[in-house]
Each structure stands twice: as C-alpha cells, then as structure tokens.
PDB file of C-alpha atoms in Angstrom:
ATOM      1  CA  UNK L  19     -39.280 -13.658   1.555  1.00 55.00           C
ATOM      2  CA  UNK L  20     -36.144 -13.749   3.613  1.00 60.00           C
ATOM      3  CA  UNK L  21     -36.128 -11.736   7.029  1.00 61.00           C
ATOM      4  CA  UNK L  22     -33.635  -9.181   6.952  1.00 59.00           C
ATOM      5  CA  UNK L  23     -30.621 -10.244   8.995  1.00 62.00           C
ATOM      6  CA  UNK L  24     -29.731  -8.819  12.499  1.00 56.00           C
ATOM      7  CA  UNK L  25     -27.339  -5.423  12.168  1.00 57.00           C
ATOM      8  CA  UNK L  26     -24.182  -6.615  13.379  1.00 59.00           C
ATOM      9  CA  UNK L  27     -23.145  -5.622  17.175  1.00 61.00           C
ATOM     10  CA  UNK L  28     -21.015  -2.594  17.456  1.00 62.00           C
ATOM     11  CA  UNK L  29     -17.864  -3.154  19.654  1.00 65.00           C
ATOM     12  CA  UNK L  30     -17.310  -0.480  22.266  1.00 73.00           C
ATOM     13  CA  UNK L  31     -14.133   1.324  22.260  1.00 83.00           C
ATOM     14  CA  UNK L  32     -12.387   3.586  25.540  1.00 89.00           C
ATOM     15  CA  UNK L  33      -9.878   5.778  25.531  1.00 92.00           C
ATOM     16  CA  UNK L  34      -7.407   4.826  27.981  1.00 93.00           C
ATOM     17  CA  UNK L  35      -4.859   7.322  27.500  1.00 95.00           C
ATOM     18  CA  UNK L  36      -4.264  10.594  26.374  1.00 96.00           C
ATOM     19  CA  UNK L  37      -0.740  13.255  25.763  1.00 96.00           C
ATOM     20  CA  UNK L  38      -0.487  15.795  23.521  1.00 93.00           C
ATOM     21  CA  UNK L  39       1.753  19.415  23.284  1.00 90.00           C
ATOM     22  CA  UNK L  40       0.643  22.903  21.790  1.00 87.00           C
ATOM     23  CA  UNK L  41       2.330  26.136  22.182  1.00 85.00           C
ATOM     24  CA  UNK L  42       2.224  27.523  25.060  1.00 82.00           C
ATOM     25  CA  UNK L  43       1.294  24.503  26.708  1.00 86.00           C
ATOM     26  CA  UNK L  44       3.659  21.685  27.665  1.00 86.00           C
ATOM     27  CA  UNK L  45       0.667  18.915  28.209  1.00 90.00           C
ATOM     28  CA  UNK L  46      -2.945  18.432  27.896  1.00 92.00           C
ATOM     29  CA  UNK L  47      -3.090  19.724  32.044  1.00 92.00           C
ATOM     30  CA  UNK L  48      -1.793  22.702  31.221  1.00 90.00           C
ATOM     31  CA  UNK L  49      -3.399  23.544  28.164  1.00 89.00           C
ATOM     32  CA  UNK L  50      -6.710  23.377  30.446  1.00 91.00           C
ATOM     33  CA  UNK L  51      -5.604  25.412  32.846  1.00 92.00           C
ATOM     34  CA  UNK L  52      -4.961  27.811  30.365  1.00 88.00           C
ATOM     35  CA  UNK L  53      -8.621  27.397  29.052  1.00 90.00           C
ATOM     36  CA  UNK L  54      -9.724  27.724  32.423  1.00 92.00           C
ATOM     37  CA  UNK L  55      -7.918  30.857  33.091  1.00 91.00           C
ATOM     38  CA  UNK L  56      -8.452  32.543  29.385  1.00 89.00           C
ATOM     39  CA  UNK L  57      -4.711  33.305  28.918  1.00 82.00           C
ATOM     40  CA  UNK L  58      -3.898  33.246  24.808  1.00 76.00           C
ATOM     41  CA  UNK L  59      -0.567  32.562  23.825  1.00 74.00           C
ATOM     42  CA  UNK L  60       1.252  35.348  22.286  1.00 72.00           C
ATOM     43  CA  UNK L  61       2.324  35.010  18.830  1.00 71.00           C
ATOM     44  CA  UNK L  62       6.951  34.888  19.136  1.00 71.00           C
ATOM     45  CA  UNK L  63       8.821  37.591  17.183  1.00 68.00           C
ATOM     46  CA  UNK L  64      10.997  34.717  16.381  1.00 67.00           C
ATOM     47  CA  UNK L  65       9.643  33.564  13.243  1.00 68.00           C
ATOM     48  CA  UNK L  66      11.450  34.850   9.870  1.00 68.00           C
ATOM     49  CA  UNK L  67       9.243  36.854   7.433  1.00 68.00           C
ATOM     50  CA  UNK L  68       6.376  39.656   7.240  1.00 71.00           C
ATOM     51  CA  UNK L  69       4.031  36.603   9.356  1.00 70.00           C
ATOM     52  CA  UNK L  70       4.305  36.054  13.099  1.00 72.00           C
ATOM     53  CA  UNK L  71       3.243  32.337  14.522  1.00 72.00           C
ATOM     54  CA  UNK L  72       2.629  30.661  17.998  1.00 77.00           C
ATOM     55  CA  UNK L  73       5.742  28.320  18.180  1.00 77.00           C
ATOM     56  CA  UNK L  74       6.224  25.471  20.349  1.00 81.00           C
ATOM     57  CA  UNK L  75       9.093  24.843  23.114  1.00 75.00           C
ATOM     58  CA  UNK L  76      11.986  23.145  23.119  1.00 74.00           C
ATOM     59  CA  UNK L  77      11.320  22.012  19.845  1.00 74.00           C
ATOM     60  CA  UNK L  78      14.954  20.735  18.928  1.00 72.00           C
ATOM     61  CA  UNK L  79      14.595  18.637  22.666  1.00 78.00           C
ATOM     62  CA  UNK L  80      14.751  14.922  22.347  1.00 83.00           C
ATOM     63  CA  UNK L  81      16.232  12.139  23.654  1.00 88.00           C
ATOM     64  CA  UNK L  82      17.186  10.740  20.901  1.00 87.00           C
ATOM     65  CA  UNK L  83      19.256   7.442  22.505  1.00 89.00           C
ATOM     66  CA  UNK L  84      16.028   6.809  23.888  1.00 91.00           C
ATOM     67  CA  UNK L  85      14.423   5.984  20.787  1.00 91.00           C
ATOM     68  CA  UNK L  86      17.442   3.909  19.321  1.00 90.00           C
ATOM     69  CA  UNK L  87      18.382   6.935  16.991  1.00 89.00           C
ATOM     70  CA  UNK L  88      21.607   8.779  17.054  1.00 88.00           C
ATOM     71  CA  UNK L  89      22.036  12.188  17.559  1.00 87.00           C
ATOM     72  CA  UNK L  90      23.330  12.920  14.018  1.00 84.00           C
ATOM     73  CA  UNK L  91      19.902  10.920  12.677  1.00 85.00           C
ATOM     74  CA  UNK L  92      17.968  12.802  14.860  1.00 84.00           C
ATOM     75  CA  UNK L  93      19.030  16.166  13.980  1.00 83.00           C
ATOM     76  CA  UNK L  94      18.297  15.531  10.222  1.00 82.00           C
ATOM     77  CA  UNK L  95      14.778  14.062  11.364  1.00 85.00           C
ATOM     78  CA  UNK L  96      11.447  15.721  10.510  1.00 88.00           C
ATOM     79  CA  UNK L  97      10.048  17.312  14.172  1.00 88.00           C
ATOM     80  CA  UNK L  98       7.070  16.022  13.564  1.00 91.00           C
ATOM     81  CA  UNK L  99       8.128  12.501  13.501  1.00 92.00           C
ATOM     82  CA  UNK L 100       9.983  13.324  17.084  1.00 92.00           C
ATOM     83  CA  UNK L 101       6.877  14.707  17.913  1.00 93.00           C
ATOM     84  CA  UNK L 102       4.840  11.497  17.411  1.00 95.00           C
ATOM     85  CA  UNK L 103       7.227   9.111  18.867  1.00 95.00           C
ATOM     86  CA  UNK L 104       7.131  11.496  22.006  1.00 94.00           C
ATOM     87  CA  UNK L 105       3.567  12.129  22.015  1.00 94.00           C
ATOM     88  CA  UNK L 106       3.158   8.000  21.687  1.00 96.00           C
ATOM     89  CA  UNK L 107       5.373   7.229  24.356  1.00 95.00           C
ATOM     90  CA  UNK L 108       3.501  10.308  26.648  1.00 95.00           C
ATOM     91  CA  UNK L 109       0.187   8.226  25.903  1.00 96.00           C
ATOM     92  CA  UNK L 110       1.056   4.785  26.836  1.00 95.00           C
ATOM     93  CA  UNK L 111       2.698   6.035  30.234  1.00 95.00           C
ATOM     94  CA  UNK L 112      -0.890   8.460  30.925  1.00 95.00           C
ATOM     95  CA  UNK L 113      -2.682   4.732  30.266  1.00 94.00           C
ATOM     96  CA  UNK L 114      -0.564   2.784  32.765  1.00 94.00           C
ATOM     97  CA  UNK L 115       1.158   0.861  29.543  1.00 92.00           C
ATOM     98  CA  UNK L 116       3.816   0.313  27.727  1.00 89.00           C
ATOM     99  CA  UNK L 117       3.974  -1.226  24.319  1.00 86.00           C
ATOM    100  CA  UNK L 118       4.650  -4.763  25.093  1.00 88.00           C
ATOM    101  CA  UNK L 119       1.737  -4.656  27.895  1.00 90.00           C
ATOM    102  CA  UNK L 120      -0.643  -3.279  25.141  1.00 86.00           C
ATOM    103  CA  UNK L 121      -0.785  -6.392  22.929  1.00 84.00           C
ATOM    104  CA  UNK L 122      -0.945  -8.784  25.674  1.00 84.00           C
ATOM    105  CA  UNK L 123      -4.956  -8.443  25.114  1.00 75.00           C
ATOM    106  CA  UNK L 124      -4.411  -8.717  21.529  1.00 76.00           C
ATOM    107  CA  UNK L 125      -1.281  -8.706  19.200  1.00 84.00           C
ATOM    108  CA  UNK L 126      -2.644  -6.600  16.809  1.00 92.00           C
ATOM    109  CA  UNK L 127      -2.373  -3.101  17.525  1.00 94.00           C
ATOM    110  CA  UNK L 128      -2.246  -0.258  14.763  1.00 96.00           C
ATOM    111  CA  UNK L 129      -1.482   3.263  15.072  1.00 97.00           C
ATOM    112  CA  UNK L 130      -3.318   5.960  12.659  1.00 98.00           C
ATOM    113  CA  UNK L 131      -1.895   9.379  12.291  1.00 97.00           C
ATOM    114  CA  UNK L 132      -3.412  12.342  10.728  1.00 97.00           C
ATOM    115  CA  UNK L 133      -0.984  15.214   9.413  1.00 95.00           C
ATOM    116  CA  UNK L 134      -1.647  18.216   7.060  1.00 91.00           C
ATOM    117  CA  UNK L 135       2.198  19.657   6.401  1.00 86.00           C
ATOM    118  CA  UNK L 136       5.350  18.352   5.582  1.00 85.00           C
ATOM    119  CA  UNK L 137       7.742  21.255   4.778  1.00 85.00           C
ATOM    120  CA  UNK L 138      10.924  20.242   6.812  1.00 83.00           C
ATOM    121  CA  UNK L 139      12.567  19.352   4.319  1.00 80.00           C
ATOM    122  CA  UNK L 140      12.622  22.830   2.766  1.00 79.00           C
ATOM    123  CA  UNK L 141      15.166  23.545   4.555  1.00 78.00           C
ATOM    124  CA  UNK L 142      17.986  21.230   2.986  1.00 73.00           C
ATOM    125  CA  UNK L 143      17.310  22.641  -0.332  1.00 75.00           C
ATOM    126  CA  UNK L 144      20.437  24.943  -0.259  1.00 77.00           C
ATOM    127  CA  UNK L 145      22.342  22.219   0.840  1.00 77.00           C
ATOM    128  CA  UNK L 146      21.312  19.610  -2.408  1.00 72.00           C
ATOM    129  CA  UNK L 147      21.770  22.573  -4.837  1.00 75.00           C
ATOM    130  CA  UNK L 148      25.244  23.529  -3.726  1.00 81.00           C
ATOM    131  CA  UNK L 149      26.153  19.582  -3.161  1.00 82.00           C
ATOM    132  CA  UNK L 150      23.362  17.477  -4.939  1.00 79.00           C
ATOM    133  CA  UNK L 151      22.958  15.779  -1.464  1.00 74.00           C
ATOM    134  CA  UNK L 152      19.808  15.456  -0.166  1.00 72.00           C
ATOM    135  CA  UNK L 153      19.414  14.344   3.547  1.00 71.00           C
ATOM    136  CA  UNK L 154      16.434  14.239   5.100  1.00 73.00           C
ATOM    137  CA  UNK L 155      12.955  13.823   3.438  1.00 74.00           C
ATOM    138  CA  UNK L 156       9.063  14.667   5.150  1.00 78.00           C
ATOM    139  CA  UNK L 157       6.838  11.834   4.468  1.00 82.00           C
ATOM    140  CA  UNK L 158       3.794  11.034   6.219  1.00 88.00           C
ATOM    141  CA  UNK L 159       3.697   7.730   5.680  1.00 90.00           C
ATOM    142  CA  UNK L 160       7.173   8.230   8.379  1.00 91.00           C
ATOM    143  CA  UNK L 161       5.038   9.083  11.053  1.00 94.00           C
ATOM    144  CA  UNK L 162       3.250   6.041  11.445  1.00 95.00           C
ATOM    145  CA  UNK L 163       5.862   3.764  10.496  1.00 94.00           C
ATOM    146  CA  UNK L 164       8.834   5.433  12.769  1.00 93.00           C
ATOM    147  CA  UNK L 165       6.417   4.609  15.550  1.00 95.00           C
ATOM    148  CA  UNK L 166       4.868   1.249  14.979  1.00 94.00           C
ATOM    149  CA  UNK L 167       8.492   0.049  13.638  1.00 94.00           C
ATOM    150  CA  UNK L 168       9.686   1.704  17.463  1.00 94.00           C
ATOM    151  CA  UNK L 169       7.189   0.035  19.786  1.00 94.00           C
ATOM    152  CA  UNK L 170       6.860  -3.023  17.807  1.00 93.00           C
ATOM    153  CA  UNK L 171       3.607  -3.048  16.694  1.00 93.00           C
ATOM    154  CA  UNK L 172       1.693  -5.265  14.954  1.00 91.00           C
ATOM    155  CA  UNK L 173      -1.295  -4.058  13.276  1.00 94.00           C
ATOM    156  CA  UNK L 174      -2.292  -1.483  10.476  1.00 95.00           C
ATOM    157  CA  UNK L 175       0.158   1.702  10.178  1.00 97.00           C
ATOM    158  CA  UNK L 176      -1.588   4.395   8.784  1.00 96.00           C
ATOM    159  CA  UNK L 177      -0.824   8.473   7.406  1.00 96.00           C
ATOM    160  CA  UNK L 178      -3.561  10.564   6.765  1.00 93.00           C
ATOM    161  CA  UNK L 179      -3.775  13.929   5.058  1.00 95.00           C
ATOM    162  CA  UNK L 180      -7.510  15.311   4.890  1.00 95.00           C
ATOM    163  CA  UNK L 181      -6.440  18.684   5.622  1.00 91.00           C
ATOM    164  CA  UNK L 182      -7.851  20.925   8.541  1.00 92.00           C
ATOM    165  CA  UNK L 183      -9.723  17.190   8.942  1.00 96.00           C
ATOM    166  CA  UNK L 184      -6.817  15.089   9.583  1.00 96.00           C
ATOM    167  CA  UNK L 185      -6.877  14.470  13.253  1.00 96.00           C
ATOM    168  CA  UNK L 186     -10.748  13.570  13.187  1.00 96.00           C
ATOM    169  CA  UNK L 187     -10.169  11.505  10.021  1.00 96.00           C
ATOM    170  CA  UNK L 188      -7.586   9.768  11.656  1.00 97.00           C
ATOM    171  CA  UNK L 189      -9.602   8.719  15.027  1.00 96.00           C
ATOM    172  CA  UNK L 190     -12.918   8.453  12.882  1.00 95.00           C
ATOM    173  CA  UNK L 191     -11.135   5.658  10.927  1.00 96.00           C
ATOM    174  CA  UNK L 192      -9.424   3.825  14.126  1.00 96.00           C
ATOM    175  CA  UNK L 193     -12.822   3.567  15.973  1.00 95.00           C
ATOM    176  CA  UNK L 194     -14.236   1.881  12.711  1.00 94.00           C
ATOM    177  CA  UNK L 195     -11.653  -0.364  12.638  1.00 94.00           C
ATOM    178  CA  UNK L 196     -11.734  -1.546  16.317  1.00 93.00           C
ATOM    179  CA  UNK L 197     -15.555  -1.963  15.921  1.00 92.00           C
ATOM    180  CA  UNK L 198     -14.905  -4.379  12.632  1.00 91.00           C
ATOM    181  CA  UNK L 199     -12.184  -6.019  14.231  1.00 91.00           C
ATOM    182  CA  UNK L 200      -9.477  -5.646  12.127  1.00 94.00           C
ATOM    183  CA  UNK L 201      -7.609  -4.186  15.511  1.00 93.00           C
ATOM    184  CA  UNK L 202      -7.062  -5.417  18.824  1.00 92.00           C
ATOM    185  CA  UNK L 203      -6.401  -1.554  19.607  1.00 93.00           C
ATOM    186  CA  UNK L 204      -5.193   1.321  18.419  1.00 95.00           C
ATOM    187  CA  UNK L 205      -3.159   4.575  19.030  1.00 96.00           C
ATOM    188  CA  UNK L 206      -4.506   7.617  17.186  1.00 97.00           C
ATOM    189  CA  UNK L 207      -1.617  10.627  16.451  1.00 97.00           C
ATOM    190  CA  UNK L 208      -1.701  13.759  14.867  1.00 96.00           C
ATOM    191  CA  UNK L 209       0.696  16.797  14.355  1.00 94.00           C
ATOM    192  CA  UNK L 210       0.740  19.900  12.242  1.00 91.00           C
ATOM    193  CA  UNK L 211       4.642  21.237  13.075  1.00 87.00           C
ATOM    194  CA  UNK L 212       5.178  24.161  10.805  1.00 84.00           C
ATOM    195  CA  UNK L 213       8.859  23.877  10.267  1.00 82.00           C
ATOM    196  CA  UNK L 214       9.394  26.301   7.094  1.00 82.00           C
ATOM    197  CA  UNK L 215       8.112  30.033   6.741  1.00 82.00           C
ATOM    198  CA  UNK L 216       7.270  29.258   2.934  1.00 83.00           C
ATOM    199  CA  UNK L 217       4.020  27.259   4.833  1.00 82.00           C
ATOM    200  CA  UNK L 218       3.019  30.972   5.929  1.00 82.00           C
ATOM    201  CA  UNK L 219       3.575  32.639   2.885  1.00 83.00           C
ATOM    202  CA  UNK L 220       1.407  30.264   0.642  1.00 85.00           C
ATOM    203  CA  UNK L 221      -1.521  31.206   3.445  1.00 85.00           C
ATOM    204  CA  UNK L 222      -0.404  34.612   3.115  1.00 84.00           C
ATOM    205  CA  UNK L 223      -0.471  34.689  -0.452  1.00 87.00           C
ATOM    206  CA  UNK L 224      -3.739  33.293  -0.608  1.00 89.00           C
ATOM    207  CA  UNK L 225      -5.453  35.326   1.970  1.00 88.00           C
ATOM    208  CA  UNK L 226      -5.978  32.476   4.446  1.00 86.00           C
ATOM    209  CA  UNK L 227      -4.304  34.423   7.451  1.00 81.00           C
ATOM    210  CA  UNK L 228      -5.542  37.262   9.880  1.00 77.00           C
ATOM    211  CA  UNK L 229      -3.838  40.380   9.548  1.00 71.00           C
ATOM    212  CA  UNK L 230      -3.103  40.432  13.495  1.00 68.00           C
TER     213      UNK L 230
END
C-alpha cells in the first residue's frame, strides 16, 4: 500500500482593492451610505416603453483620450466596455497601484469578467438596414480584452456569462486560479449595463418583472 499523498497547500489570496458604480450611487462609499440610511433609488421616467428602470449617471461620460481611444471610437463603444476600463482603473488607484506596479510581484496578471447582457448593439440596427453598415458590435469576450490589451497585462483574459451568476462565477474562478498558480494576480470585473429597452420587454414578456 502507498500512503495517500499530502493535499496540496492552498495559496491565500487578499483583496487589495475595490471600485464599482450602481444607480444611484457614484462609488462603493456611497452606495453604503445609502444602505446605511435605507434610501432606494427611484426608478427614472426616462426609459422608453410600458417598463420603468433604475439608470445609471453620466453614462455617456468618459474620458476617452485617457484610454488611447478617440472620441468618434468611443461613442460607437459598448458602455459596458467603458464601464470596465473605468471600473479597472477606479480599482488599481483604491489599491495604491497602477498597472505596471501590479506585475512587479509577478508578470502574470489576468483579469476575469462576468457579464449577463450585451444588447448595445441593438441600437445600430436601423442604421445597417438603411446602409448595410454595421458599426459597433457587443461581445464579451471585449470586456476582458479592451482592458488587459489597455493596462498591458499579461496573464489569462477571461468573459463569463453564467447569468444572474456571472459576477460570483467570475471571482469563484480567479481565486482558483491564484491558488493553482496559473496567476500572479488577478482583477475580477463585472457589469450588467442595460443599454436597449428590447432587454425589458423579453423580461416583460416572460413574466420575470414586478409590476411596480
């Protein structure tokens, strides 16, 4: 008989940084104060159709020189890819890092992004039936690679779509991977930007949203 061999060590991982954006709340600091307080966010009369939604601010506001893109590219890019590269940028500054500083410890740094939607492109389909142009396209697999092409980075770069799951999927997978060590570390992302009102209409059609 052969002993059974030792269980392998599990690496530790820390979070070292955190950003993120929901309506009604510009950063993670306000969004608890809002907790604390108990204030909801109203749903906006702004949103087309019979089906009201909680929108974010400012939506359409990015700096889009900053992020080596012009403003023409930027306007016919998917929000939720501005939303990442913004959200990834927030996080390094809230850990005291920037990109280059991050894979000093260890070149190989991956990014892992869970999304649901992509529907922004739903909105150019007048335009490529009166012209047969089509230009601009929601992929997921864009959301990691806009960002780990951006910062420079150097390990995995990796979509995920598990539904209502995505987010957890997402950071479930990136702690696995820094505790097998195929990552040095790893930035975790994840955005559900409903940009088209069809999104709300397939819920509403199938009975998925409260009638207040």
């Amino acid at each position: 008989l052969r002993a059974a061999p030792a269980p392998a060590r599990r690496r530790g991982a820390a979070i070292v940084g955190v950003s993120g954006r929901l309506p009604g709340a510009a950063d993670l600091d306000d969004l608890w104060e809002r907790l604390r307080r108990g204030a909801v966010c109203p749903p906006s009369e702004r949103w087309p159709g019979p089906h009201r939604a909680v929108l974010l601010d400012d939506i359409a506001t990015f700096d889009s020189r900053a992020f080596h893109l012009s403003p023409a590219e930027a306007r016919l890019l998917d929000p939720q890819e501005r939303l990442v590269l913004q959200s990834v940028w927030e996080c390094l500054e809230n850990a005291g890092h920037s990109a280059a500083s991050l894979q000093r410890d260890g070149r190989r740094v991956a990014i892992f992004v869970g999304a649901m939607w992509s529907d922004y492109d739903k909105w150019a389909l007048p335009r490529w039936e009166r012209t047969s142009q089509a230009p601009t396209a929601s992929l997921h697999a864009n959301l990691a690679n806009r960002a780990s092409w951006f910062f420079d980075l150097r390990g995995a770069s990796l979509a995920f779509n598990t539904a209502c799951s995505s987010a957890l999927t997402a950071l479930g997978l990136a702690q696995e991977a820094l505790e097998r060590g195929d990552c040095d570390a790893a930035i975790v992302a994840s955005v559900n930007a409903i940009a088209h009102p069809y999104h709300l209409a397939v819920l509403g059609t199938q009975g998925l949203l409260a009638a207040d």
